[in-house]
XYZ file of C-alpha atoms in Angstrom:
738
model
C -10.584 14.230 40.007
C -10.743 17.830 38.780
C -11.250 18.519 35.088
C -8.881 21.421 34.388
C -10.652 22.183 31.097
C -13.788 22.831 33.176
C -12.387 24.093 36.528
C -15.723 25.410 37.843
C -17.394 22.001 37.637
C -17.743 19.653 40.577
C -14.939 17.069 40.799
C -15.534 13.429 40.029
C -15.093 11.147 43.042
C -13.670 7.630 42.957
C -13.830 5.650 46.205
C -10.839 3.438 46.938
C -13.195 0.561 47.680
C -14.437 0.795 44.059
C -11.015 1.273 42.465
C -10.843 -2.277 41.087
C -14.045 -1.593 39.103
C -13.440 2.055 38.217
C -9.681 2.277 37.558
C -10.495 2.893 33.882
C -11.626 6.402 34.898
C -7.969 7.197 35.671
C -6.644 6.069 32.289
C -6.516 9.685 31.093
C -3.315 9.937 33.175
C -1.421 7.704 30.769
C -1.916 7.042 27.071
C -1.892 3.262 27.448
C -2.855 2.613 23.843
C -0.015 4.748 22.463
C 2.533 3.240 24.874
C 1.498 -0.330 24.053
C 1.496 0.345 20.306
C 5.010 1.791 20.478
C 6.236 -1.229 22.430
C 4.598 -3.629 19.955
C 6.229 -1.783 17.057
C 9.698 -1.912 18.634
C 9.364 -5.654 19.349
C 8.062 -6.358 15.833
C 10.840 -4.393 14.129
C 13.435 -6.191 16.276
C 11.829 -9.511 15.306
C 12.108 -8.519 11.653
C 15.835 -7.896 12.062
C 16.295 -11.363 13.565
C 14.375 -12.956 10.689
C 16.508 -11.025 8.188
C 19.735 -12.321 9.745
C 18.408 -15.900 9.812
C 17.274 -15.615 6.208
C 20.659 -14.336 4.994
C 22.606 -16.973 6.947
C 20.422 -19.862 5.725
C 20.452 -18.619 2.112
C 24.235 -19.122 1.951
C 23.792 -22.800 2.832
C 21.628 -23.700 -0.167
C 23.304 -25.518 -3.057
C 21.854 -23.012 -5.521
C 20.760 -19.793 -3.733
C 19.255 -18.467 -6.983
C 16.983 -21.471 -7.605
C 13.325 -20.453 -7.417
C 12.193 -23.621 -5.623
C 15.029 -23.276 -3.080
C 13.985 -19.689 -2.363
C 10.371 -20.804 -1.861
C 11.583 -23.477 0.548
C 13.640 -20.904 2.444
C 10.588 -18.655 2.772
C 8.522 -21.541 4.175
C 11.343 -22.562 6.507
C 11.556 -19.025 7.935
C 7.788 -18.945 8.505
C 7.887 -22.303 10.309
C 10.819 -21.308 12.517
C 9.072 -18.064 13.478
C 5.847 -19.911 14.324
C 7.781 -22.354 16.547
C 9.592 -19.488 18.295
C 6.285 -17.695 18.867
C 4.529 -20.907 19.968
C 7.104 -21.694 22.652
C 7.174 -18.125 24.061
C 3.376 -17.850 24.182
C 3.122 -21.411 25.558
C 0.998 -22.630 22.639
C 3.242 -25.721 22.590
C 2.523 -26.287 26.281
C 5.626 -24.870 27.938
C 8.206 -22.163 27.370
C 11.537 -22.944 25.644
C 10.246 -26.259 24.323
C 11.492 -25.604 20.772
C 14.842 -24.280 22.031
C 15.378 -27.311 24.294
C 14.638 -29.624 21.365
C 17.185 -27.913 19.086
C 19.784 -27.827 21.864
C 19.881 -31.620 21.858
C 21.441 -31.637 18.350
C 24.896 -30.932 16.998
C 24.779 -28.393 14.119
C 25.245 -31.119 11.478
C 22.161 -32.942 12.827
C 19.775 -29.950 13.145
C 18.526 -30.406 9.584
C 17.368 -33.956 10.331
C 15.879 -32.814 13.632
C 13.769 -30.126 11.934
C 12.528 -32.552 9.260
C 11.358 -34.926 12.018
C 9.791 -32.097 14.055
C 7.866 -30.633 11.116
C 6.504 -34.085 10.297
C 5.316 -34.564 13.904
C 3.662 -31.112 13.998
C 1.680 -32.103 10.877
C 0.595 -35.511 12.258
C -2.452 -36.043 14.566
C -1.696 -37.822 17.845
C -3.569 -40.999 16.863
C -1.538 -41.371 13.649
C 1.935 -40.875 15.109
C 4.563 -43.576 15.326
C 4.226 -44.993 18.891
C 8.019 -45.416 19.090
C 9.036 -41.778 18.426
C 11.471 -40.127 20.840
C 10.036 -38.494 23.965
C 11.403 -35.079 22.957
C 9.217 -35.234 19.822
C 6.216 -36.864 21.487
C 5.486 -33.833 23.689
C 4.946 -31.494 20.710
C 1.229 -31.011 19.907
C -0.495 -31.472 16.561
C -0.572 -28.076 14.801
C -2.390 -28.716 11.470
C -3.609 -25.633 9.552
C -1.461 -26.502 6.536
C 1.591 -24.771 8.007
C 3.654 -27.960 8.296
C 1.833 -30.212 5.835
C 4.217 -29.821 2.901
C 7.016 -32.083 4.107
C 9.053 -31.748 0.920
C 10.590 -28.333 1.552
C 14.330 -28.102 1.022
C 16.163 -27.562 4.315
C 19.922 -26.863 4.129
C 22.598 -27.941 6.593
C 23.015 -25.750 9.672
C 26.305 -24.238 10.850
C 27.459 -23.286 14.360
C 26.710 -19.661 13.450
C 23.111 -20.385 12.362
C 22.383 -22.606 15.358
C 23.757 -19.958 17.724
C 21.680 -17.291 15.974
C 18.586 -19.441 16.403
C 19.175 -20.567 20.004
C 20.711 -17.420 21.461
C 19.440 -14.362 19.558
C 16.128 -15.705 18.280
C 15.159 -17.766 21.335
C 16.905 -16.998 24.627
C 17.437 -13.252 24.040
C 14.037 -12.486 22.531
C 10.409 -12.913 23.607
C 8.196 -13.415 20.551
C 4.919 -13.361 22.463
C 4.772 -9.548 22.406
C 4.956 -9.012 18.632
C 2.146 -7.255 16.792
C 1.028 -9.648 14.054
C -0.179 -6.662 11.997
C 3.202 -4.935 11.923
C 5.250 -8.101 12.016
C 3.607 -9.506 8.892
C 4.892 -6.491 6.961
C 8.315 -6.498 8.600
C 8.634 -10.242 8.025
C 7.897 -9.789 4.350
C 10.748 -7.278 4.136
C 13.073 -10.293 4.049
C 12.056 -10.476 0.398
C 14.453 -8.991 -2.104
C 13.882 -5.184 -2.064
C 14.050 -5.125 -5.878
C 11.202 -7.659 -6.046
C 9.239 -5.572 -3.587
C 9.639 -2.393 -5.605
C 8.742 -4.130 -8.858
C 5.527 -5.402 -7.291
C 4.655 -1.933 -6.055
C 4.182 -3.150 -2.457
C 4.176 -0.615 0.359
C 3.749 -1.739 3.954
C 1.262 -0.109 6.178
C 1.352 1.248 9.732
C -1.490 0.348 12.098
C -2.430 4.032 12.269
C -2.855 4.171 8.502
C -4.836 0.916 8.394
C -7.324 2.519 10.778
C -7.717 5.471 8.406
C -9.269 2.896 6.077
C -11.200 0.538 8.364
C -12.487 3.022 10.975
C -14.740 5.079 8.679
C -15.526 2.000 6.560
C -17.125 -0.010 9.393
C -15.305 0.098 12.734
C -16.559 3.494 13.951
C -20.175 2.387 13.451
C -19.608 -0.892 15.297
C -17.957 0.930 18.209
C -20.897 3.350 18.467
C -23.328 0.448 18.410
C -21.448 -1.301 21.240
C -21.382 1.872 23.353
C -25.145 2.265 22.862
C -25.707 -1.319 24.026
C -23.572 -0.729 27.116
C -25.980 2.027 28.150
C -28.939 -0.394 28.377
C -30.111 -0.440 31.997
C -31.772 -3.871 32.144
C -28.998 -6.502 32.699
C -30.895 -9.343 31.047
C -31.689 -7.241 27.977
C -28.121 -5.927 27.821
C -26.720 -9.463 27.985
C -29.024 -10.669 25.201
C -28.180 -7.677 23.011
C -24.473 -8.331 23.548
C -24.938 -11.910 22.300
C -26.752 -10.576 19.240
C -23.924 -8.059 18.696
C -21.432 -10.937 18.817
C -23.435 -12.819 16.186
C -23.471 -9.691 14.022
C -19.673 -9.419 14.258
C -19.396 -13.114 13.356
C -21.641 -12.656 10.303
C -19.423 -10.030 8.622
C -17.137 -11.063 5.764
C -14.072 -9.141 4.605
C -12.036 -9.320 1.391
C -8.610 -7.814 0.722
C -7.887 -8.382 -2.988
C -4.248 -7.295 -2.645
C -3.591 -8.707 0.800
C 0.214 -8.753 0.836
C 1.381 -9.913 4.252
C -2.190 -9.684 5.539
C -1.853 -6.567 7.678
C -5.306 -5.165 6.781
C -6.974 -8.524 7.448
C -5.000 -9.089 10.650
C -5.722 -5.653 12.105
C -9.396 -5.963 11.166
C -9.586 -9.376 12.867
C -7.919 -7.979 16.021
C -10.277 -4.976 16.027
C -13.368 -7.179 15.738
C -12.127 -9.541 18.439
C -11.504 -6.589 20.773
C -15.109 -5.507 20.255
C -16.205 -9.083 20.889
C -14.153 -9.218 24.090
C -15.866 -6.011 25.217
C -19.215 -7.692 24.580
C -18.056 -10.777 26.530
C -17.057 -8.578 29.485
C -20.606 -7.260 29.581
C -21.954 -10.811 29.524
C -19.593 -12.487 31.981
C -18.325 -9.625 34.112
C -16.749 -11.044 37.250
C -18.549 -14.400 36.946
C -16.498 -17.532 37.470
C -17.489 -20.026 34.801
C -18.056 -23.478 36.268
C -18.238 -26.735 34.360
C -18.078 -27.142 30.624
C -18.998 -24.192 28.465
C -19.010 -23.973 24.711
C -16.316 -21.764 23.232
C -17.784 -18.251 23.687
C -15.774 -16.807 20.762
C -17.826 -16.245 17.611
C -15.523 -14.095 15.459
C -13.313 -16.350 13.352
C -10.390 -15.927 10.964
C -12.622 -17.825 8.534
C -14.441 -14.519 7.909
C -11.339 -13.024 6.273
C -10.460 -13.576 2.609
C -7.474 -12.380 0.635
C -5.894 -12.582 -2.805
C -2.129 -12.188 -3.127
C 0.197 -12.863 -6.057
C 3.295 -13.616 -3.946
C 3.443 -17.118 -2.445
C 5.598 -16.082 0.508
C 3.255 -13.218 1.411
C 0.317 -15.676 1.407
C 2.090 -17.884 3.964
C 3.075 -14.871 6.083
C -0.520 -13.565 6.024
C -1.935 -16.889 7.229
C 0.690 -17.086 9.983
C 0.006 -13.488 11.085
C -3.709 -14.322 11.388
C -2.940 -17.435 13.464
C -0.693 -15.421 15.786
C -3.415 -12.763 16.093
C -5.928 -15.507 16.897
C -3.660 -16.893 19.646
C -3.127 -13.460 21.208
C -6.814 -12.563 21.203
C -7.779 -15.984 22.573
C -5.463 -15.344 25.528
C -7.277 -12.036 26.177
C -10.628 -13.822 26.046
C -9.464 -16.472 28.514
C -8.850 -13.704 31.056
C -12.406 -12.441 30.579
C -14.340 -15.731 30.694
C -11.972 -17.391 33.214
C -11.605 -20.611 31.250
C -8.988 -22.332 29.114
C -9.648 -22.353 25.373
C -7.989 -24.717 22.907
C -5.938 -22.929 20.266
C -4.451 -26.025 18.651
C -4.908 -27.643 16.268
C -5.047 -24.664 13.912
C -8.124 -24.355 11.753
C -7.147 -24.901 8.132
C -8.774 -21.892 6.469
C -7.555 -21.621 2.891
C -9.078 -18.170 2.619
C -5.983 -16.319 1.427
C -5.512 -17.417 -2.152
C -2.332 -17.185 -4.190
C -3.043 -15.628 -7.570
C -3.309 -12.491 -9.665
C -6.342 -10.571 -8.386
C -6.738 -8.887 -11.783
C -7.195 -12.152 -13.699
C -8.920 -14.206 -10.973
C -12.692 -14.410 -10.654
C -13.195 -13.048 -7.116
C -16.422 -15.000 -6.847
C -14.357 -18.196 -6.817
C -12.451 -16.917 -3.760
C -15.552 -15.791 -1.857
C -19.157 -15.641 -3.143
C -20.338 -12.100 -3.736
C -23.407 -12.867 -1.593
C -21.167 -13.258 1.487
C -19.014 -10.138 1.228
C -19.684 -7.037 3.330
C -16.453 -5.056 3.051
C -13.544 -4.869 0.616
C -10.423 -3.011 1.712
C -6.719 -2.919 1.070
C -3.631 -1.314 -0.300
C -3.180 -2.442 -3.941
C 0.221 -2.135 -5.670
C 1.468 1.352 -6.555
C 2.975 1.222 -10.040
C 2.926 4.260 -12.317
C 1.447 4.145 -15.817
C 4.915 4.477 -17.361
C 6.646 2.051 -14.976
C 4.593 -1.119 -15.436
C 5.971 -4.415 -16.685
C 4.564 -5.960 -19.863
C 2.487 -8.365 -17.717
C 1.041 -5.496 -15.677
C 0.180 -3.577 -18.858
C -1.620 -6.694 -20.113
C -3.579 -6.802 -16.838
C -4.669 -3.174 -17.295
C -5.790 -3.768 -20.883
C -7.779 -6.835 -19.833
C -9.485 -5.160 -16.875
C -10.340 -2.028 -18.876
C -11.148 -3.836 -22.126
C -12.676 -1.304 -24.527
C -12.131 1.787 -22.369
C -10.415 4.853 -23.842
C -7.162 6.397 -22.625
C -6.372 3.649 -20.068
C -2.680 3.876 -20.972
C -2.472 6.871 -18.625
C -3.943 5.036 -15.610
C -1.736 3.745 -12.800
C -1.890 0.038 -11.970
C -3.913 0.640 -8.787
C -6.887 1.860 -10.870
C -7.570 -1.748 -11.895
C -8.709 -2.624 -8.370
C -11.328 0.153 -8.390
C -12.785 -1.216 -11.614
C -12.725 -4.813 -10.330
C -14.390 -3.810 -7.038
C -17.238 -1.976 -8.786
C -17.685 -4.931 -11.169
C -17.874 -7.245 -8.153
C -20.422 -4.990 -6.450
C -22.560 -5.142 -9.591
C -22.951 -8.942 -9.572
C -26.648 -9.535 -8.774
C -27.372 -11.139 -5.420
C -27.866 -14.871 -5.827
C -26.460 -14.892 -9.358
C -23.476 -16.976 -10.383
C -20.224 -15.827 -8.854
C -18.682 -14.977 -12.196
C -17.721 -11.332 -12.142
C -19.786 -9.266 -14.533
C -17.826 -7.831 -17.413
C -20.712 -5.774 -18.786
C -19.436 -2.618 -17.153
C -19.342 0.763 -18.813
C -16.833 1.165 -21.597
C -16.628 4.127 -23.932
C -20.345 4.985 -23.585
C -21.369 3.858 -20.085
C -25.042 3.166 -19.417
C -26.826 4.891 -16.557
C -27.090 2.817 -13.391
C -30.655 2.462 -12.125
C -30.089 1.330 -8.540
C -28.479 -1.548 -6.702
C -28.676 -5.001 -8.322
C -31.207 -6.435 -5.878
C -32.991 -5.062 -2.815
C -32.302 -8.350 -1.016
C -28.613 -8.147 -1.878
C -25.834 -7.484 0.568
C -24.551 -3.927 0.242
C -20.786 -4.166 -0.275
C -18.762 -1.159 0.775
C -15.102 -0.698 -0.080
C -12.119 1.477 0.780
C -8.752 1.379 -0.964
C -5.461 3.170 -0.508
C -4.028 4.585 -3.732
C -1.421 6.908 -5.040
C -3.097 10.294 -5.354
C -2.795 10.108 -9.159
C -6.245 8.500 -9.496
C -7.958 11.633 -8.159
C -6.007 14.097 -10.300
C -5.551 15.159 -13.871
C -6.446 12.919 -16.783
C -7.207 9.879 -14.592
C -10.324 11.407 -13.025
C -12.416 11.472 -16.190
C -10.875 8.256 -17.540
C -11.550 6.167 -14.420
C -14.286 7.766 -12.375
C -16.748 9.014 -14.986
C -17.623 5.458 -16.147
C -17.566 4.118 -12.559
C -19.971 6.835 -11.418
C -22.158 5.969 -14.405
C -22.260 2.388 -13.073
C -23.698 3.690 -9.810
C -20.547 4.071 -7.742
C -20.232 7.018 -5.388
C -17.677 8.113 -2.798
C -18.758 7.633 0.827
C -15.651 9.037 2.517
C -12.131 10.010 1.528
C -8.785 11.115 2.914
C -7.231 13.765 0.700
C -3.503 13.567 -0.129
C -1.241 12.664 2.772
C 2.135 10.990 3.147
C 1.826 7.238 3.612
C 4.646 5.861 5.760
C 5.380 2.167 6.089
C 6.809 -0.029 8.827
C 9.319 -1.923 6.682
C 13.082 -1.394 6.948
C 13.207 0.361 3.577
C 10.571 2.910 4.444
C 8.318 3.919 1.581
C 7.118 7.522 1.519
C 4.289 7.753 -0.959
C 1.679 10.485 -1.380
C -1.651 8.731 -1.095
C -5.393 9.107 -0.870
C -7.949 6.782 0.689
C -11.247 6.438 -1.143
C -14.264 4.756 0.469
C -16.885 3.943 -2.161
C -19.896 1.769 -2.927
C -22.868 1.325 -5.252
C -25.266 0.957 -2.310
C -27.660 3.732 -1.279
C -25.810 6.220 0.899
C -27.488 6.108 4.320
C -24.949 8.048 6.390
C -23.057 11.359 6.103
C -20.194 11.555 3.636
C -16.958 12.523 5.372
C -14.020 14.250 3.692
C -10.764 14.173 5.665
C -7.930 16.680 5.306
C -5.194 15.619 7.689
C -6.859 14.341 10.858
C -9.895 16.600 10.481
C -13.065 15.176 8.957
C -15.843 17.392 7.576
C -19.330 16.336 6.541
C -19.681 16.931 2.780
C -22.800 17.328 0.662
C -21.048 15.330 -2.045
C -17.515 14.058 -2.578
C -16.521 14.192 -6.220
C -13.690 12.315 -7.907
C -11.258 15.192 -7.275
C -12.014 14.617 -3.560
C -13.768 17.950 -3.216
C -17.107 18.839 -1.671
C -18.602 19.763 -5.023
C -20.709 18.451 -7.884
C -19.613 15.479 -9.987
C -17.859 17.296 -12.822
C -15.175 15.696 -15.003
C -12.493 17.618 -16.841
C -11.475 15.450 -19.758
C -8.322 15.668 -21.841
C -8.675 18.313 -24.557
C -6.273 18.461 -27.532
C -7.172 22.036 -28.527
C -7.880 25.015 -26.309
C -11.521 25.965 -25.717
C -10.574 29.572 -26.472
C -8.791 31.611 -29.098
C -5.419 31.715 -27.315
C -1.823 30.909 -28.330
C -1.112 27.188 -28.573
C 0.938 25.588 -25.795
C 3.480 22.819 -26.380
C 6.538 21.173 -24.890
C 10.067 22.423 -25.441
C 12.836 20.470 -27.162
C 13.442 16.746 -26.651
C 16.982 15.857 -27.764
C 17.269 12.046 -27.156
C 21.043 12.557 -26.971
C 22.087 10.604 -23.828
C 23.206 13.966 -22.413
C 25.918 14.514 -25.045
C 24.638 17.947 -26.128
C 23.951 19.285 -22.600
C 26.602 21.000 -20.441
C 26.883 22.674 -17.060
C 28.454 26.149 -17.339
C 31.899 24.932 -16.231
C 31.743 21.969 -18.650
C 30.828 24.291 -21.531
C 33.711 26.654 -20.741
C 36.179 23.739 -20.629
C 34.828 22.444 -23.957
C 35.134 25.868 -25.629
C 38.681 26.246 -24.305
C 39.591 23.105 -26.277
C 37.399 23.906 -29.301
C 36.814 27.704 -29.606
C 34.870 27.358 -32.875
C 32.049 25.657 -30.987
C 31.343 28.769 -28.874
C 28.726 30.271 -31.217
C 26.697 27.023 -31.276
C 26.008 27.006 -27.532
C 22.646 28.279 -26.232
C 21.246 28.597 -22.694
C 19.052 25.579 -21.882
C 16.102 25.730 -19.478
C 14.075 22.871 -18.018
C 11.865 23.196 -14.924
C 14.731 23.131 -12.420
C 16.983 25.433 -14.451
C 14.180 27.994 -14.860
C 12.948 27.898 -11.239
C 16.505 28.178 -9.877
C 17.592 30.750 -12.503
C 20.585 28.587 -13.334
C 20.639 27.440 -16.971
C 22.584 24.601 -18.436
C 23.880 24.977 -21.993
C 23.041 23.101 -25.163
C 25.411 22.470 -28.058
C 22.870 23.024 -30.859
C 24.416 21.756 -34.107
C 21.180 21.362 -36.046
C 21.870 24.592 -37.947
C 25.636 24.088 -38.222
C 26.778 23.697 -41.893
C 28.547 20.322 -42.513
C 31.776 21.987 -43.650
C 32.005 23.903 -40.343
C 31.100 20.833 -38.292
C 33.894 18.797 -39.882
C 36.387 21.382 -38.596
C 35.269 20.720 -34.964
C 36.501 17.200 -34.004
C 35.235 17.347 -30.406
C 31.773 18.341 -31.607
C 31.886 15.590 -34.244
C 32.745 13.123 -31.479
C 29.561 14.173 -29.640
C 27.516 13.726 -32.834
C 28.863 10.188 -33.299
C 28.031 9.300 -29.698
C 24.437 10.481 -30.231
C 24.186 8.462 -33.466
C 25.431 5.316 -31.677
C 23.086 5.872 -28.710
C 20.055 6.215 -30.965
C 20.961 3.147 -33.034
C 20.973 1.037 -29.852
C 17.411 2.027 -28.931
C 14.555 -0.507 -28.888
C 12.330 2.125 -30.521
C 12.239 2.045 -34.311
C 11.523 5.792 -34.413
C 14.612 6.566 -32.348
C 16.776 4.327 -34.549
C 15.553 6.234 -37.624
C 16.481 9.463 -35.861
C 20.105 8.255 -35.858
C 20.227 9.280 -39.550
C 19.968 12.930 -38.394
C 22.124 12.952 -35.254
C 22.442 16.759 -35.053
C 18.648 17.205 -34.938
C 16.313 16.625 -31.989
C 13.367 14.261 -31.647
C 11.112 17.252 -30.827
C 12.183 20.744 -31.902
C 10.293 23.805 -30.676
C 12.279 27.019 -31.127
C 10.057 30.117 -31.384
C 11.277 33.041 -33.483
C 10.019 35.575 -30.945
C 9.560 35.852 -27.179
C 7.603 33.084 -25.444
C 6.188 32.189 -22.018
C 7.830 29.267 -20.220
C 5.823 27.119 -17.736
C 7.536 24.420 -15.622
C 5.814 21.043 -15.898
C 6.421 20.362 -12.173
C 6.724 22.881 -9.349
C 6.369 22.870 -5.584
C 2.952 22.681 -3.935
C 4.247 25.180 -1.362
C 4.070 27.978 -3.922
C 0.899 30.000 -4.260
C 1.774 30.607 -7.925
C 3.452 28.362 -10.482
C 6.600 30.270 -11.565
C 6.289 31.405 -15.204
C 8.290 33.867 -17.238
C 9.154 35.321 -20.634
C 12.113 34.002 -22.630
C 13.802 35.359 -25.733
C 14.440 33.319 -28.929
C 18.165 32.893 -28.184
C 17.184 30.550 -25.318
C 16.276 26.864 -25.729
C 13.613 25.168 -23.595
C 13.652 21.453 -22.732
C 10.729 19.034 -22.821
C 10.411 19.433 -19.021
C 8.681 22.779 -19.577
C 5.779 24.007 -21.661
C 6.268 26.987 -23.922
C 3.672 29.395 -25.310
C 4.955 31.278 -28.410
C 3.325 34.581 -29.365
C 1.848 35.014 -25.863
C 1.364 38.568 -24.543
C 1.473 40.188 -21.113
C -2.319 39.817 -21.074
C -2.035 36.014 -21.381
C 0.693 36.039 -18.750
C -1.591 37.960 -16.383
C -4.433 35.465 -16.844
C -2.137 32.459 -16.363
C -0.674 33.876 -13.130
C -4.067 34.948 -11.769
C -5.568 33.476 -8.597
C -8.412 32.116 -10.731
C -6.084 30.131 -12.990
C -4.014 28.913 -10.026
C -7.160 27.699 -8.221
C -8.207 25.868 -11.391
C -4.749 24.371 -11.764
C -4.694 23.103 -8.162
C -8.122 21.515 -8.595
C -7.585 19.592 -11.840
C -3.857 19.150 -12.406
C -1.963 15.954 -11.809
C 0.671 15.715 -9.100
C 4.187 14.365 -8.784
C 4.101 13.223 -5.142
C 2.249 16.347 -3.997
C 3.925 18.859 -6.332
C 1.893 20.510 -9.099
C 2.158 18.859 -12.498
C 0.937 21.474 -14.979
C -0.577 20.009 -18.141
C -1.506 21.084 -21.637
C -4.634 18.996 -22.247
C -6.226 19.206 -18.781
C -5.166 22.536 -17.259
C -4.383 24.936 -20.126
C -6.695 23.826 -22.910
C -9.745 23.495 -20.629
C -9.356 26.878 -18.909
C -12.000 29.351 -20.105
């Protein structure tokens, strides 16, 4: 084998007689991992489509499809059907097509009764079963694990269509044994109402993106350790060290406090089991195991804990872990050359249904046990939260200033650092003595004997930009937290049908002493950093706080005009011309109107500004009066008392900012692709909207400073972002610039 990147080197030689042992040296010819992952993804997405069709067809059969308990029953029914389909294809039940053959024996009107009987049998140990049950039920094994224990779920009547969908499309035409439990958990959950999913802020995660979190958090180190052990020359020593490595893997405990459909936990379990299987290969090699041998597997799904607010997602997560366990057990059987018992399922109640922001995490898993916390908490913007979510934020950040500007995801960072701070061996109640408005200085980890918890979370990039940096990270750093690794802003794609494209960061952090290099990733490239600050830069820990007044003697900056008019005073050019054609007297009251888009694209809209129009003139313009009445009515219907009061002055705006002289206009949001934020001078006959900032009395000198490379570099470093676009700000960017 010639290495074409090093053509002068001697070729590697592989003898045909050794090919069975050395075929791995030829794997560079084909990217097996990529091919297999693509196949798994295709199968899992196809499985999700089947589940969606089943879900929709069954939903129509319920007496009240809107009833909450009926919907919960439907979710459980779908999970059970999927497990049975998987179990027959992977021969967990004992033989292929066992579930299909059972259902085939029923007419559609009798399938409901047949499923009730089957689920009861799957939940009953062999020694407690009715000795007179039918043979077609008797052959099904005891499953346990809690999956079939709740016998009171509501199952509707089946139709010919549903039975055909189940027998033909879901069973005969599809092989469930090849699904990826990591991807499928997320795809399965997409059968939830999309509106519910958006409201919860859930975004489903590709395997590639999960590894951006777990690889630098712990997996890379474990892989290096395994490779080092493989290099040991003495077989006996190597075998012993592999056993010790297995025990180390089995001792690790993981928590995902926003576990969703369990994809982080599932992929972590699979990754650990693959490492364990590598260790088992080194121990067993080509040995044929004779006689009885204890189960050689040490890594268990009992090491994985989760908290999830959605009951359906909890069930899906548990099922995904069981499927992952079955798949990895099959791989192990091929290594140790022995049959391992998968059933009955172990009943690990380690994924808890509840609100992670109000639960005491110590009641889910003792702090003393936890090694790693990871996950993808909900993405909900500060202005988009429900009343319940706002209450969660206020409770988590009790006493902190300016938390109204933090996104929902910030709560998990605070909760994680609080959990890290619980002293080793203390009660599991999470400490609430964390820094508030005047944080105390942290003087080291809680206890030298304590377990060093490390964490990594996926977040919208808002928490490392703008106002949020000082609000969130300054107190957390004061508590002893520091950033161990981070991925700077990238687009986070999901594997669900309704793909979510969100601009995210990954932050790996801890309060433990940093004993390895800090890595800062931009794209796929990682660089060793001296320090990673809260803006995700290799720089000192500096915080730019919100500042109401400029540090310097410069013109004051403010927003433009905010009409609160339901669009009644704003016109496109063609709309304005049509309006004037009907009401010529209104022509002199129109002014060009510029927001960010209008200014950047040099295409103004037009505002009918009647605030200065004398009442006697206004009464002569019926079409304009009609617009005024519409604004009055719109404001009166508002939930805001201030807006309702504004209805008394319907020709005036909520915010009015109309300079008498020329002014600089600055778009609030502009593209990250621009080297400079577009700014410009406007004359007093122009009106600016509240989507731009305006600087009255500014000179060409101020304009030159604002458009300088220095100011742009400052802006890029500290501003907030909308997705990845620049969000210029008054209190962070302008007022803090020297």
